Coordinates of C-alpha atoms in Angstrom, one line a residue:
M1 CA 11.9 -20.7 -9.0
E2 CA 14.4 -17.9 -9.7
P3 CA 13.5 -14.4 -8.5
H4 CA 11.9 -12.1 -11.1
P5 CA 14.5 -10.2 -13.0
V6 CA 12.6 -6.9 -12.4
Q7 CA 13.0 -6.1 -8.7
L8 CA 11.5 -3.1 -6.8
A9 CA 13.6 -1.3 -4.2
V10 CA 11.9 0.9 -1.6
T11 CA 14.1 3.0 0.8
D12 CA 11.8 5.9 1.5
D13 CA 11.5 7.1 5.1
L14 CA 7.9 8.4 4.8
R15 CA 8.9 12.0 5.7
R16 CA 7.5 14.7 3.5
G17 CA 7.9 18.5 3.1
R18 CA 4.6 20.2 3.3
A19 CA 5.5 22.8 0.6
T20 CA 6.8 20.2 -1.9
V21 CA 3.6 18.1 -1.3
F22 CA 1.3 21.1 -1.8
F23 CA 3.0 22.1 -5.1
R24 CA 3.8 18.5 -6.2
I25 CA 2.0 18.6 -9.5
I26 CA 3.6 22.0 -10.4
L27 CA 7.0 20.8 -9.4
A28 CA 6.5 17.7 -11.5
I29 CA 5.8 19.5 -14.8
P30 CA 9.5 19.4 -16.0
V31 CA 9.9 15.7 -15.4
L32 CA 6.5 15.0 -16.9
V33 CA 7.3 16.9 -20.0
W34 CA 10.6 15.1 -20.3
L35 CA 8.8 11.8 -19.8
V36 CA 6.4 12.5 -22.7
I37 CA 9.4 13.5 -25.0
W38 CA 11.3 10.4 -23.9
S39 CA 8.2 8.2 -24.4
I40 CA 7.9 9.4 -28.0
G41 CA 11.5 8.3 -28.7
T42 CA 10.9 5.0 -26.8
F43 CA 8.0 4.2 -29.1
F44 CA 10.2 4.2 -32.2
V45 CA 13.1 2.5 -30.4
A46 CA 10.8 -0.3 -29.1
I47 CA 9.5 -0.9 -32.7
A48 CA 13.1 -1.2 -34.0
G49 CA 14.1 -3.4 -31.1
W50 CA 11.1 -5.7 -31.8
F51 CA 12.2 -6.3 -35.4
V52 CA 15.8 -6.9 -34.5
A53 CA 14.8 -9.3 -31.7
L54 CA 12.6 -11.3 -34.1
F55 CA 15.7 -12.1 -36.1
T56 CA 18.4 -12.3 -33.4
K57 CA 16.1 -13.6 -30.5
K58 CA 17.2 -10.8 -28.2
L59 CA 17.5 -7.0 -28.0
P60 CA 20.7 -5.3 -29.1
D61 CA 22.8 -4.1 -26.1
G62 CA 22.3 -0.4 -26.8
I63 CA 18.5 -0.7 -27.2
H64 CA 18.3 -2.8 -24.0
G65 CA 20.2 -0.2 -22.0
F66 CA 18.0 2.6 -23.4
L67 CA 14.8 0.8 -22.5
C68 CA 16.0 0.0 -19.0
R69 CA 16.8 3.6 -18.3
Y70 CA 13.4 4.6 -19.6
I71 CA 11.5 2.1 -17.4
R72 CA 13.5 3.2 -14.4
Y73 CA 12.6 6.8 -15.2
V74 CA 8.9 5.9 -15.5
V75 CA 9.1 4.4 -12.0
H76 CA 10.9 7.5 -10.6
V77 CA 8.4 10.0 -12.1
H78 CA 5.3 8.0 -11.3
G79 CA 6.5 7.5 -7.8
Y80 CA 7.4 11.2 -7.3
V81 CA 4.1 12.5 -8.7
A82 CA 2.1 10.0 -6.5
L83 CA 4.1 11.2 -3.4
L84 CA 5.7 7.8 -2.8
P85 CA 9.3 9.2 -2.4
E86 CA 10.2 12.8 -1.4
P87 CA 13.4 13.7 -3.4
Y88 CA 13.1 15.3 -6.9
P89 CA 14.0 12.7 -9.5
G90 CA 16.9 13.1 -12.0
F91 CA 16.3 13.2 -15.7
G92 CA 18.5 10.3 -16.7
G93 CA 16.8 7.2 -15.2
K94 CA 19.9 6.4 -13.0
S95 CA 19.7 4.0 -10.1
G96 CA 19.7 5.1 -6.5
Y97 CA 16.3 6.8 -6.2
P98 CA 14.3 6.0 -3.0
L99 CA 11.7 4.2 -5.2
D100 CA 13.8 2.3 -7.7
V101 CA 13.7 -0.8 -9.9
S102 CA 16.6 -3.1 -10.9
L103 CA 16.5 -4.6 -14.4
P104 CA 18.6 -7.2 -16.2
D105 CA 22.1 -5.9 -17.0
E106 CA 22.3 -7.9 -20.2
P107 CA 19.7 -8.8 -22.9
A108 CA 18.8 -12.4 -22.7
E109 CA 17.7 -14.7 -25.6
Q110 CA 13.9 -15.0 -25.9
S111 CA 11.5 -17.2 -27.9
R112 CA 10.7 -15.7 -31.3
A113 CA 7.0 -16.8 -31.0
R114 CA 6.7 -14.9 -27.7
I115 CA 8.4 -11.9 -29.1
F116 CA 6.1 -11.9 -32.1
F117 CA 2.9 -12.1 -30.0
R118 CA 4.2 -10.1 -27.1
F119 CA 1.5 -7.4 -27.2
V120 CA -1.2 -10.1 -27.3
L121 CA 0.4 -12.1 -24.4
A122 CA 0.7 -8.9 -22.4
M123 CA -3.0 -7.9 -22.6
P124 CA -4.0 -9.6 -19.3
A125 CA -1.1 -7.8 -17.5
I126 CA -2.0 -4.5 -19.1
L127 CA -5.6 -4.8 -17.9
I128 CA -4.4 -5.5 -14.3
S129 CA -2.0 -2.5 -14.6
E130 CA -5.0 -0.4 -15.7
A131 CA -6.4 -0.9 -12.2
L132 CA -3.1 -0.5 -10.3
G133 CA -0.4 1.8 -11.6
G134 CA -1.3 2.7 -15.2
S135 CA -1.1 0.7 -18.4
I136 CA 1.2 1.1 -21.3
G137 CA 0.8 4.3 -23.4
W138 CA 2.9 7.0 -24.9
S139 CA 0.8 10.1 -24.4
S140 CA -0.9 11.9 -21.6
S141 CA -4.6 11.1 -21.4
S142 CA -7.5 10.8 -19.0
G143 CA -9.5 7.9 -17.8
S144 CA -12.6 7.1 -15.8
F145 CA -14.0 4.2 -14.0
N146 CA -17.2 3.4 -12.2
G147 CA -17.4 1.3 -9.1
S148 CA -20.0 0.7 -6.4
S149 CA -19.9 0.5 -2.7
N150 CA -22.9 -0.1 -0.5
G151 CA -25.2 0.4 -3.4
S152 CA -23.8 3.8 -4.4
S153 CA -22.2 4.6 -7.8
H154 CA -19.0 6.5 -8.0
S155 CA -17.1 8.1 -10.9
F156 CA -13.6 9.7 -11.0
R157 CA -11.6 11.5 -13.7
F158 CA -7.9 11.5 -13.3
A159 CA -4.6 12.3 -15.0
T160 CA -2.8 9.2 -16.2
F161 CA 0.7 10.4 -16.6
T162 CA 2.2 8.4 -19.5
G163 CA -0.3 5.6 -19.5
G164 CA -4.0 4.9 -19.0
G165 CA -5.7 3.9 -15.8
G166 CA -3.9 3.5 -12.5
A167 CA -7.0 3.8 -10.2
L168 CA -5.1 2.5 -7.1
L169 CA -2.2 4.9 -7.7
F170 CA -4.5 7.8 -8.2
A171 CA -6.3 7.0 -4.9
V172 CA -2.9 6.8 -3.2
F173 CA -1.8 10.2 -4.6
F174 CA -5.1 11.9 -3.7
L175 CA -5.1 10.7 -0.1
A176 CA -1.3 11.1 0.4
W177 CA -1.5 14.7 -0.6
F178 CA -3.8 15.5 2.3
V179 CA -1.8 13.4 4.7
G180 CA 1.5 15.0 3.6
V181 CA 0.1 18.6 3.8
F182 CA -1.3 18.1 7.3
Q183 CA 1.2 15.6 8.9
A184 CA 4.4 16.2 6.8
R185 CA 4.7 12.5 6.2
N186 CA 3.1 9.8 4.2
S187 CA 1.0 6.8 5.5
K188 CA 3.0 3.6 5.3
G189 CA -0.1 1.7 4.1
L190 CA -0.6 4.2 1.2
R191 CA 3.1 4.2 0.4
D192 CA 3.2 0.4 0.2
A193 CA 0.0 0.3 -2.0
G194 CA 1.5 2.9 -4.3
A195 CA 4.9 1.1 -4.5
Y196 CA 3.1 -2.1 -5.4
A197 CA 1.1 -0.3 -8.2
V198 CA 4.3 1.3 -9.6
G199 CA 6.2 -1.9 -9.3
Y200 CA 3.7 -3.8 -11.3
T201 CA 3.7 -1.1 -14.0
A202 CA 7.5 -1.6 -14.2
H203 CA 7.0 -5.3 -14.7
V204 CA 4.5 -4.7 -17.5
F205 CA 6.8 -2.2 -19.3
A206 CA 9.8 -4.6 -19.0
Y207 CA 7.8 -7.5 -20.4
L208 CA 6.1 -5.5 -23.3
L209 CA 9.4 -3.7 -24.3
L210 CA 11.3 -7.1 -24.4
V211 CA 13.6 -6.3 -21.5
T212 CA 12.6 -9.6 -20.0
E213 CA 10.6 -12.7 -21.0
R214 CA 9.4 -13.3 -17.5
Y215 CA 5.7 -12.4 -17.1
P216 CA 4.7 -9.6 -14.7
L217 CA 4.1 -10.7 -11.1
S218 CA 0.8 -9.5 -9.6
D219 CA 1.4 -11.1 -6.2
P220 CA 1.9 -8.3 -3.7
S221 CA 4.0 -10.4 -1.4
A222 CA 6.3 -11.3 -4.3
M223 CA 6.6 -7.7 -5.4
L224 CA 7.3 -6.2 -1.9
G225 CA 8.1 -9.1 0.4
G226 CA 11.6 -8.7 1.9
R227 CA 11.8 -5.1 0.7
V228 CA 9.2 -3.5 2.9
D229 CA 8.4 -4.3 6.5
P230 CA 4.8 -5.7 6.8
P231 CA 2.5 -3.9 9.2
P232 CA 1.0 -5.7 12.2
V233 CA -2.0 -7.9 11.5
H234 CA -5.2 -6.0 11.5
P235 CA -8.1 -7.1 13.8
V236 CA -10.0 -7.8 10.5
H237 CA -8.1 -10.1 8.3
V238 CA -8.5 -12.9 5.8
V239 CA -7.4 -16.5 6.3
D240 CA -6.7 -18.0 2.8
N241 CA -6.7 -21.7 2.4
D242 CA -7.7 -21.8 -1.3
D243 CA -5.8 -24.4 -3.4
L244 CA -6.2 -22.5 -6.7
R245 CA -8.2 -25.3 -8.4
R246 CA -11.4 -24.3 -10.2
S247 CA -14.4 -26.3 -11.6
R248 CA -15.0 -25.4 -15.2
V249 CA -18.7 -26.0 -14.9
T250 CA -19.1 -23.7 -11.8
V251 CA -16.8 -21.1 -13.4
F252 CA -18.9 -21.0 -16.6
F253 CA -22.2 -20.6 -14.6
R254 CA -20.8 -18.5 -11.8
L255 CA -23.2 -15.5 -12.4
L256 CA -26.2 -17.8 -12.4
L257 CA -25.0 -19.5 -9.3
F258 CA -24.7 -16.1 -7.6
I259 CA -28.4 -15.2 -8.0
P260 CA -29.7 -16.9 -4.8
H261 CA -26.9 -15.3 -2.8
Y262 CA -27.7 -12.0 -4.3
V263 CA -31.3 -12.3 -3.2
W264 CA -30.3 -13.3 0.3
L265 CA -27.6 -10.6 0.5
Y266 CA -30.3 -8.0 -0.3
L267 CA -32.8 -9.3 2.3
W268 CA -30.2 -9.8 5.1
G269 CA -28.7 -6.4 4.2
I270 CA -32.0 -4.6 5.1
A271 CA -31.9 -6.0 8.6
V272 CA -28.2 -5.2 8.9
A273 CA -28.8 -1.6 8.0
F274 CA -31.2 -1.2 11.0
S275 CA -28.8 -3.2 13.2
I276 CA -25.9 -0.8 12.4
F277 CA -28.0 2.2 13.1
A278 CA -29.1 0.8 16.5
N279 CA -25.5 -0.2 17.3
W280 CA -24.3 3.4 16.5
F281 CA -26.5 4.7 19.3
V282 CA -25.4 2.0 21.7
L283 CA -21.7 2.8 21.0
L284 CA -22.2 6.5 21.5
F285 CA -23.8 6.0 25.0
R286 CA -22.0 2.9 26.2
G287 CA -18.7 3.0 24.4
T288 CA -19.1 -0.7 23.6
P289 CA -21.3 -2.4 21.0
A290 CA -24.3 -4.5 21.9
G291 CA -23.1 -8.1 21.7
P292 CA -26.0 -9.6 19.7
L293 CA -26.0 -6.8 17.2
H294 CA -22.2 -7.0 16.8
R295 CA -22.3 -10.7 16.2
F296 CA -25.3 -10.4 13.8
N297 CA -23.4 -7.8 11.7
A298 CA -20.2 -9.7 11.8
R299 CA -21.9 -12.9 10.5
Y300 CA -23.3 -10.9 7.6
L301 CA -20.0 -9.3 6.7
R302 CA -18.3 -12.8 6.8
Y303 CA -21.1 -14.0 4.5
V304 CA -20.5 -11.1 2.1
L305 CA -16.8 -12.0 1.9
H306 CA -17.6 -15.7 1.2
V307 CA -20.0 -14.7 -1.6
Y308 CA -17.8 -12.2 -3.3
A309 CA -14.8 -14.5 -3.1
F310 CA -17.0 -17.0 -4.9
L311 CA -18.4 -14.5 -7.4
T312 CA -15.0 -13.1 -8.3
L313 CA -13.4 -16.6 -8.5
V314 CA -11.0 -15.9 -5.7
A315 CA -12.4 -19.2 -4.3
N316 CA -14.2 -22.2 -5.9
P317 CA -16.8 -23.9 -3.5
F318 CA -20.4 -22.7 -3.4
P319 CA -20.7 -20.8 -0.1
G320 CA -23.2 -21.5 2.6
F321 CA -25.8 -18.9 3.5
A322 CA -25.0 -18.3 7.1
G323 CA -21.5 -16.8 7.2
V324 CA -20.2 -19.5 9.6
P325 CA -16.6 -19.0 10.7
G326 CA -14.2 -21.5 9.1
S327 CA -16.8 -22.7 6.6
Y328 CA -15.1 -21.3 3.5
P329 CA -11.5 -21.5 2.1
V330 CA -11.2 -17.7 2.0
D331 CA -12.5 -16.7 5.4
L332 CA -12.8 -13.6 7.4
V333 CA -11.6 -13.1 11.0
L334 CA -13.5 -10.4 12.9
P335 CA -12.9 -9.1 16.5
D336 CA -15.2 -9.8 19.4
P337 CA -17.2 -6.8 20.8
A338 CA -14.8 -4.3 22.4
R339 CA -14.7 -0.8 23.6
Q340 CA -14.4 1.8 20.8
N341 CA -13.6 5.5 20.8
R342 CA -16.9 7.6 21.0
W343 CA -15.4 10.4 18.8
K344 CA -14.6 7.9 16.1
T345 CA -18.1 6.4 16.4
G346 CA -19.8 9.8 16.2
F347 CA -17.9 10.9 13.0
R348 CA -17.6 7.5 11.4
L349 CA -19.4 8.5 8.2
F350 CA -16.8 11.2 7.6
L351 CA -13.8 9.2 8.8
V352 CA -14.6 6.3 6.5
L353 CA -14.5 8.4 3.3
P354 CA -10.7 8.0 2.6
A355 CA -11.0 4.2 3.0
A356 CA -14.0 4.3 0.6
I357 CA -11.8 5.9 -2.1
V358 CA -9.2 3.1 -1.8
S359 CA -11.8 0.4 -1.8
I360 CA -13.3 1.8 -5.0
A361 CA -9.9 1.4 -6.7
L362 CA -9.6 -2.1 -5.4
Y363 CA -13.1 -3.0 -6.5
F364 CA -11.9 -2.1 -10.0
A365 CA -8.8 -4.4 -9.6
L366 CA -11.0 -7.2 -8.2
G367 CA -13.4 -6.9 -11.2
I368 CA -10.5 -7.2 -13.7
T369 CA -9.0 -10.2 -11.9
A370 CA -12.4 -11.9 -11.9
F371 CA -12.7 -11.3 -15.6
L372 CA -9.3 -12.8 -16.3
N373 CA -9.8 -15.7 -13.9
W374 CA -13.1 -16.6 -15.6
F375 CA -11.2 -17.4 -18.9
R376 CA -8.3 -19.0 -17.1
G377 CA -10.7 -21.1 -15.0
L378 CA -12.5 -22.3 -18.1
F379 CA -9.3 -23.3 -20.0
R380 CA -7.0 -24.3 -17.2
A381 CA -9.3 -25.3 -14.4
R382 CA -7.3 -23.2 -11.9
S383 CA -6.3 -19.7 -11.0
T384 CA -2.8 -18.2 -10.9
E385 CA -1.0 -17.5 -7.6
G386 CA -0.6 -13.9 -8.5
M387 CA -4.1 -13.1 -9.5
H388 CA -5.4 -15.0 -6.5
R389 CA -3.3 -13.0 -4.0
L390 CA -4.3 -9.7 -5.7
G391 CA -7.9 -10.7 -5.3
V392 CA -7.4 -11.6 -1.6
Y393 CA -5.7 -8.3 -1.1
A394 CA -8.7 -6.4 -2.6
L395 CA -11.2 -8.5 -0.6
R396 CA -9.3 -8.0 2.6
Y397 CA -9.1 -4.2 2.3
I398 CA -12.8 -4.0 1.3
A399 CA -13.7 -6.2 4.3
Q400 CA -11.7 -3.9 6.6
Y401 CA -13.4 -0.9 5.2
A402 CA -16.8 -2.5 5.6
A403 CA -16.0 -3.6 9.2
Y404 CA -15.0 0.0 10.1
Y405 CA -18.2 1.3 8.5
Y406 CA -20.4 -1.4 10.2
L407 CA -18.9 -0.4 13.6
L408 CA -17.3 -3.8 14.1
T409 CA -14.0 -2.2 14.9
D410 CA -12.5 1.3 15.2
A411 CA -9.2 0.1 13.8
Y412 CA -8.8 1.9 10.5
P413 CA -8.3 -0.2 7.3
N414 CA -4.6 -0.7 6.3
A415 CA -4.0 -0.2 2.6
S416 CA -0.6 -2.0 2.6
P417 CA -0.7 -5.1 0.3
L418 CA 1.5 -6.8 2.9
E419 CA -0.9 -6.5 5.8
G420 CA -1.3 -10.1 7.0
A421 CA 0.6 -11.4 4.0
E422 CA 2.5 -14.7 4.0
P423 CA 5.5 -15.5 1.8
P424 CA 4.4 -17.0 -1.5
P425 CA 4.8 -20.8 -1.6
E426 CA 7.4 -22.3 -4.0
P427 CA 5.6 -23.2 -7.2
E428 CA 5.5 -26.8 -8.4
P429 CA 8.0 -27.7 -11.1
T430 CA 6.5 -27.5 -14.5
A431 CA 7.6 -27.6 -18.1
E432 CA 4.9 -25.2 -19.3
P433 CA 5.5 -21.4 -19.5
Q434 CA 4.0 -19.7 -16.5
Y435 CA 1.9 -16.5 -17.1
A436 CA 1.7 -15.1 -13.6
W437 CA -1.2 -12.7 -14.2

């Protein structure tokens, strides 16, 4: 399979100036104003290009070049505002920025039917972009989402730049601002997560604006693999042996099938809450967790991952009720009891808050992929590689956050989508169009 024609380039060195980080929103006002103005023009140019492409089966060269520069500028501005690169972006959408995107040099011929129904076909990708880097729109607006973590509800309001949504990108910006002000650099995990979010937005813009007919790639390893060095494997990581096949019957009744697990999760969770509290005192005094309590909590967390992989259609089989290692296609590897830092243990409730913010954004992404996978599972009896890998990324980070909170490890969650990632396998040859949601 040929590489996607929209390719992300990341050459940022993670260093930041404290002053430019502190005043980033103010400094970004000129480029944001210009982006709004350019977006208004792009709206009318895109409509004209759509009519021309319906008759000629491709965009005119001038409109293609205009839209490519606009998409590149969107990437530059979104990246700058979200603190992904440090230099100030130019106003012309030229190549060479530390967070850049390459686009097709020439317009290619496309199917008239796919041109005509482009907005409808793009809806799944727009929904995913709503959770990652911001969906398509031509005016500044605000958005909100609700997520839950450990039974608590959360709500955020955030600026959306030129599009709606972008929960993950907002979380990255919010946390990178504090890291940049105090450490004069960005976290690699946050930078990689933000680059993935912005890169996916570029894919969606390019598809919707007819710059390319290839569907956006939601697979993080396909988006960043080979362009960004993956971080070391975290002590808490996911082993993925899912084959993407889904049963239409179990997909249709997935929520009903989840009910017995919900009851067992609630009952087991009560005991785990007391176990975590007891282990906190053990860790404070001994520096190492109590082995039986550690194993009890680890078994529960593994069971949670199995159940939520099933519920969100990241995996297909009905999970067992015991959280046995190796018993499920999407499994969780957890560390054995080991010495932990007492300071990190004592202040764990405060230290975990940044990870909670990222996990909320990824809960949102996981919910959208589950919604889309439900329909695809019913009609195609399988998931897509891209949505599956996005779901695994979300589950993996949420599991790392929970393991840190449950005192199973003092290794902080890594937000990079490439943590523990493997190169995507070559797809099987097919004559059908592939919509890689």
